Amino acid sequence: VIYQNDQYSVSITGTDVLFTDVISGTQHDLAHADSIVLAVALLILAYVLRSIKLMILPILSVILGVVTSFALMYPISNLLIIPSFAPSIMMSLSIAFSIDYALFLLSRYQEDNSVKSAVQHAGHIIIISGTTLTCVFLGLILFPISFLSSLGIGASITILCTMIINLTLLPALLLSFNFQIKKDKDNSSSSIDALLKEEEEEQDDELNEFAQIDKSNFWWKSAKLSTTRKYALFIIIITFLLSIPMSLQDFNMNTTIDSTQIFPRNADS
């Protein structure tokens, strides 16, 4: 509305005005969602870790992940058209994956009180997850739509930075500062013996459960077949070959966008 009185009002409409409202509405919604998600994620992290000092590390990784990914994305923005909501999506991804990866490492660190053990057991999960998601988002470059391509680059850079930071900065901080889990020194030998006994009992329980499994079950047979080495490679190759023609069909789809479905509800335009 550019002019309004008691009798009439003058407003501007059109494609430019409509998409301005879309962009501003998207930015507002993403910022609102980030504030809620961050608070909930930190509450969950606090409940799992139960340590103020360890809580600082995921927050540092979030901040450094956002700063690093934005710094790497800046020169790319001079070459490509970056949608205005891309920074909000990059921030959301950085928050989500930083807390997720930090939770993997820190929960394992609390169990073993060893940085080396935490990286050995949780590191490969983080690497596989981060690499897979980075490749998936880089696949958006193949779409002939500029804002999707740039969004894929931004998302992949964010996930890659988050993965590297959590695999390097977090272990370095754990080693550099006093994050040792307190233990009872007087009963250290007895606690070790109790821990070993508990692990033996857990192994016995797992073996008993395994022995009681009905091996004639269809799901047991299918799982056994798919995890056998000589059949696993065959299943992977068949799945990949079947996915190729299905993926190629995506480039031949006739798509359209219903503009009324993407406009904010309360937009003046």
Coordinates of C-alpha atoms in Angstrom, one line a residue, residues 37-250:
V37 CA 15.1 -25.7 16.6
L38 CA 18.3 -24.5 18.2
A39 CA 16.6 -24.2 21.6
V40 CA 15.1 -27.7 21.4
A41 CA 18.4 -29.2 20.1
L42 CA 20.3 -27.6 23.0
L43 CA 17.8 -29.0 25.5
I44 CA 18.2 -32.5 24.1
L45 CA 21.9 -32.1 24.1
A46 CA 21.9 -31.0 27.7
Y47 CA 19.7 -33.9 28.7
V48 CA 22.0 -36.4 27.0
L49 CA 25.4 -35.0 28.0
R50 CA 24.5 -33.6 31.4
S51 CA 27.6 -31.4 31.4
I52 CA 27.9 -27.7 31.1
K53 CA 31.5 -27.8 29.9
L54 CA 30.8 -30.3 27.1
M55 CA 27.8 -28.2 26.0
I56 CA 30.1 -25.4 25.0
L57 CA 31.8 -27.5 22.3
P58 CA 28.7 -28.0 20.0
I59 CA 27.9 -24.3 20.3
L60 CA 31.5 -23.4 19.2
S61 CA 31.3 -25.9 16.3
V62 CA 28.0 -24.3 15.2
I63 CA 29.4 -20.8 15.2
L64 CA 32.6 -21.8 13.4
G65 CA 30.7 -23.9 10.9
V66 CA 28.4 -21.0 10.0
V67 CA 31.4 -18.5 9.7
T68 CA 33.5 -20.9 7.6
S69 CA 30.7 -21.9 5.2
F70 CA 29.6 -18.3 4.7
A71 CA 33.2 -17.2 4.1
L72 CA 33.7 -20.0 1.4
M73 CA 30.3 -19.1 -0.1
Y74 CA 31.1 -15.4 -0.5
P75 CA 33.4 -15.7 -3.6
I76 CA 31.0 -18.1 -5.1
S77 CA 28.2 -15.5 -4.8
N78 CA 30.2 -13.2 -7.1
L79 CA 30.0 -15.9 -9.8
L80 CA 26.6 -17.4 -9.3
I81 CA 23.1 -16.1 -8.5
I82 CA 22.4 -17.1 -4.9
P83 CA 18.8 -17.1 -3.6
S84 CA 18.2 -14.9 -0.7
F85 CA 17.0 -17.7 1.5
A86 CA 20.2 -19.8 0.9
P87 CA 22.0 -18.3 4.0
S88 CA 19.0 -19.3 6.2
I89 CA 19.1 -22.8 4.9
M90 CA 22.9 -23.0 5.3
M91 CA 22.5 -21.9 8.9
S92 CA 19.8 -24.5 9.6
L93 CA 22.0 -27.2 8.2
S94 CA 25.0 -26.1 10.2
I95 CA 23.0 -26.1 13.5
A96 CA 21.4 -29.5 12.8
F97 CA 24.6 -31.4 11.7
S98 CA 26.9 -29.7 14.2
I99 CA 24.8 -30.8 17.1
D100 CA 24.2 -34.2 15.6
Y101 CA 27.9 -34.9 14.9
A102 CA 28.9 -33.5 18.3
L103 CA 26.4 -35.7 20.0
F104 CA 27.9 -38.8 18.3
L105 CA 31.4 -37.9 19.5
L106 CA 30.7 -36.5 23.0
S107 CA 28.3 -39.3 24.0
R108 CA 31.0 -41.8 23.0
Y109 CA 33.7 -39.8 24.8
Q110 CA 31.6 -39.9 28.0
E111 CA 31.3 -43.7 27.8
D112 CA 35.1 -44.3 27.3
N113 CA 36.6 -41.1 28.6
S114 CA 39.0 -41.4 25.6
V115 CA 39.3 -39.0 22.6
K116 CA 40.9 -41.7 20.5
S117 CA 38.1 -44.2 21.2
A118 CA 35.5 -41.5 20.5
V119 CA 37.0 -40.7 17.1
Q120 CA 37.6 -44.3 16.2
H121 CA 34.0 -45.4 17.0
A122 CA 32.0 -42.3 15.9
G123 CA 34.4 -40.8 13.3
H124 CA 33.6 -43.2 10.5
I125 CA 29.8 -42.7 11.0
I126 CA 30.3 -38.9 10.7
I127 CA 32.5 -39.3 7.6
I128 CA 30.1 -41.6 5.8
S129 CA 27.1 -39.4 6.7
G130 CA 28.8 -36.1 5.8
T131 CA 30.3 -37.4 2.5
T132 CA 27.0 -39.0 1.4
L133 CA 24.9 -35.8 2.1
T134 CA 27.6 -33.6 0.4
C135 CA 27.4 -35.8 -2.8
V136 CA 23.6 -35.7 -2.7
F137 CA 23.4 -31.9 -2.5
L138 CA 26.1 -31.5 -5.1
G139 CA 23.7 -33.5 -7.4
L140 CA 21.5 -30.4 -7.5
I141 CA 24.2 -28.9 -9.8
L142 CA 22.9 -31.1 -12.6
F143 CA 19.5 -29.3 -12.6
P144 CA 19.3 -26.6 -15.2
I145 CA 17.9 -24.1 -12.6
S146 CA 20.5 -21.6 -11.3
F147 CA 19.0 -21.1 -7.8
L148 CA 18.9 -24.9 -7.2
S149 CA 22.5 -25.3 -8.3
S150 CA 23.7 -22.5 -6.1
L151 CA 21.6 -23.9 -3.2
G152 CA 23.2 -27.3 -3.6
I153 CA 26.7 -25.8 -3.6
G154 CA 25.9 -23.9 -0.4
A155 CA 24.4 -26.9 1.4
S156 CA 27.3 -29.2 0.4
I157 CA 29.9 -26.6 1.6
T158 CA 28.0 -26.2 4.9
I159 CA 27.9 -30.0 5.5
L160 CA 31.5 -30.5 4.5
C161 CA 32.7 -27.7 6.8
T162 CA 30.6 -29.1 9.7
M163 CA 32.0 -32.6 9.2
I164 CA 35.6 -31.4 9.1
I165 CA 35.2 -29.1 12.1
N166 CA 33.6 -31.9 14.3
L167 CA 36.4 -34.3 13.3
T168 CA 39.2 -31.9 14.0
L169 CA 38.2 -29.0 16.3
L170 CA 36.2 -31.1 18.8
P171 CA 38.8 -33.7 19.5
A172 CA 41.5 -31.0 19.7
L173 CA 39.5 -29.1 22.3
L174 CA 38.8 -32.2 24.3
L175 CA 42.6 -32.9 24.4
S176 CA 43.6 -29.3 25.0
F177 CA 41.2 -28.5 27.9
N178 CA 40.3 -30.4 31.1
F179 CA 37.1 -32.3 30.0
Q180 CA 38.0 -35.5 31.9
I181 CA 35.0 -37.3 33.3
K182 CA 35.3 -37.6 37.0
K183 CA 35.7 -41.1 38.4
D184 CA 36.1 -42.6 41.9
K185 CA 39.8 -43.1 42.3
D186 CA 39.5 -45.3 45.4
N187 CA 37.3 -47.8 43.7
S188 CA 38.9 -47.7 40.2
S189 CA 40.0 -51.3 40.2
S190 CA 36.7 -52.6 41.4
S191 CA 34.8 -50.4 38.9
I192 CA 36.9 -51.8 36.1
D193 CA 36.2 -55.4 37.2
A194 CA 32.5 -54.5 37.5
L195 CA 32.5 -53.0 34.0
L196 CA 34.2 -56.0 32.5
K197 CA 31.8 -58.3 34.2
E198 CA 28.9 -56.2 32.9
E199 CA 30.2 -56.4 29.3
E200 CA 30.6 -60.2 29.6
E201 CA 27.0 -60.5 30.8
E202 CA 25.8 -58.2 27.9
Q203 CA 27.7 -60.4 25.4
D204 CA 26.1 -63.6 26.9
D205 CA 22.6 -62.0 26.6
E206 CA 23.2 -61.1 23.0
L207 CA 24.4 -64.6 22.2
N208 CA 21.3 -66.0 23.9
E209 CA 19.0 -63.7 21.9
F210 CA 20.8 -64.6 18.7
A211 CA 20.3 -68.3 19.4
Q212 CA 16.6 -67.8 20.0
I213 CA 16.0 -66.2 16.6
D214 CA 13.8 -68.1 14.2
K215 CA 16.2 -68.6 11.3
S216 CA 13.3 -69.9 9.1
N217 CA 11.8 -66.5 9.1
F218 CA 11.6 -64.7 5.8
W219 CA 13.2 -61.5 7.1
W220 CA 16.1 -63.5 8.6
K221 CA 16.7 -65.2 5.3
S222 CA 16.5 -62.0 3.3
A223 CA 18.8 -60.2 5.7
K224 CA 21.3 -63.1 5.6
L225 CA 21.2 -63.1 1.8
S226 CA 21.7 -59.4 1.4
T227 CA 24.6 -59.2 3.8
T228 CA 26.5 -62.1 2.3
R229 CA 29.5 -60.6 0.5
K230 CA 29.0 -62.4 -2.8
Y231 CA 25.3 -61.4 -3.0
A232 CA 25.8 -57.9 -1.5
L233 CA 27.8 -56.6 -4.5
F234 CA 25.3 -58.1 -6.9
I235 CA 22.3 -56.4 -5.1
I236 CA 24.2 -53.0 -5.2
I237 CA 24.9 -53.3 -8.9
I238 CA 21.3 -54.3 -9.8
T239 CA 19.9 -51.5 -7.6
F240 CA 22.2 -48.9 -9.3
L241 CA 21.4 -50.1 -12.8
L242 CA 17.6 -50.0 -12.1
S243 CA 17.9 -46.5 -10.7
I244 CA 19.6 -45.0 -13.8
P245 CA 16.6 -45.1 -16.2
M246 CA 14.3 -43.9 -13.4
S247 CA 16.7 -41.0 -12.7
L248 CA 16.9 -40.0 -16.4
Q249 CA 13.1 -39.7 -16.5
D250 CA 13.3 -36.8 -14.1

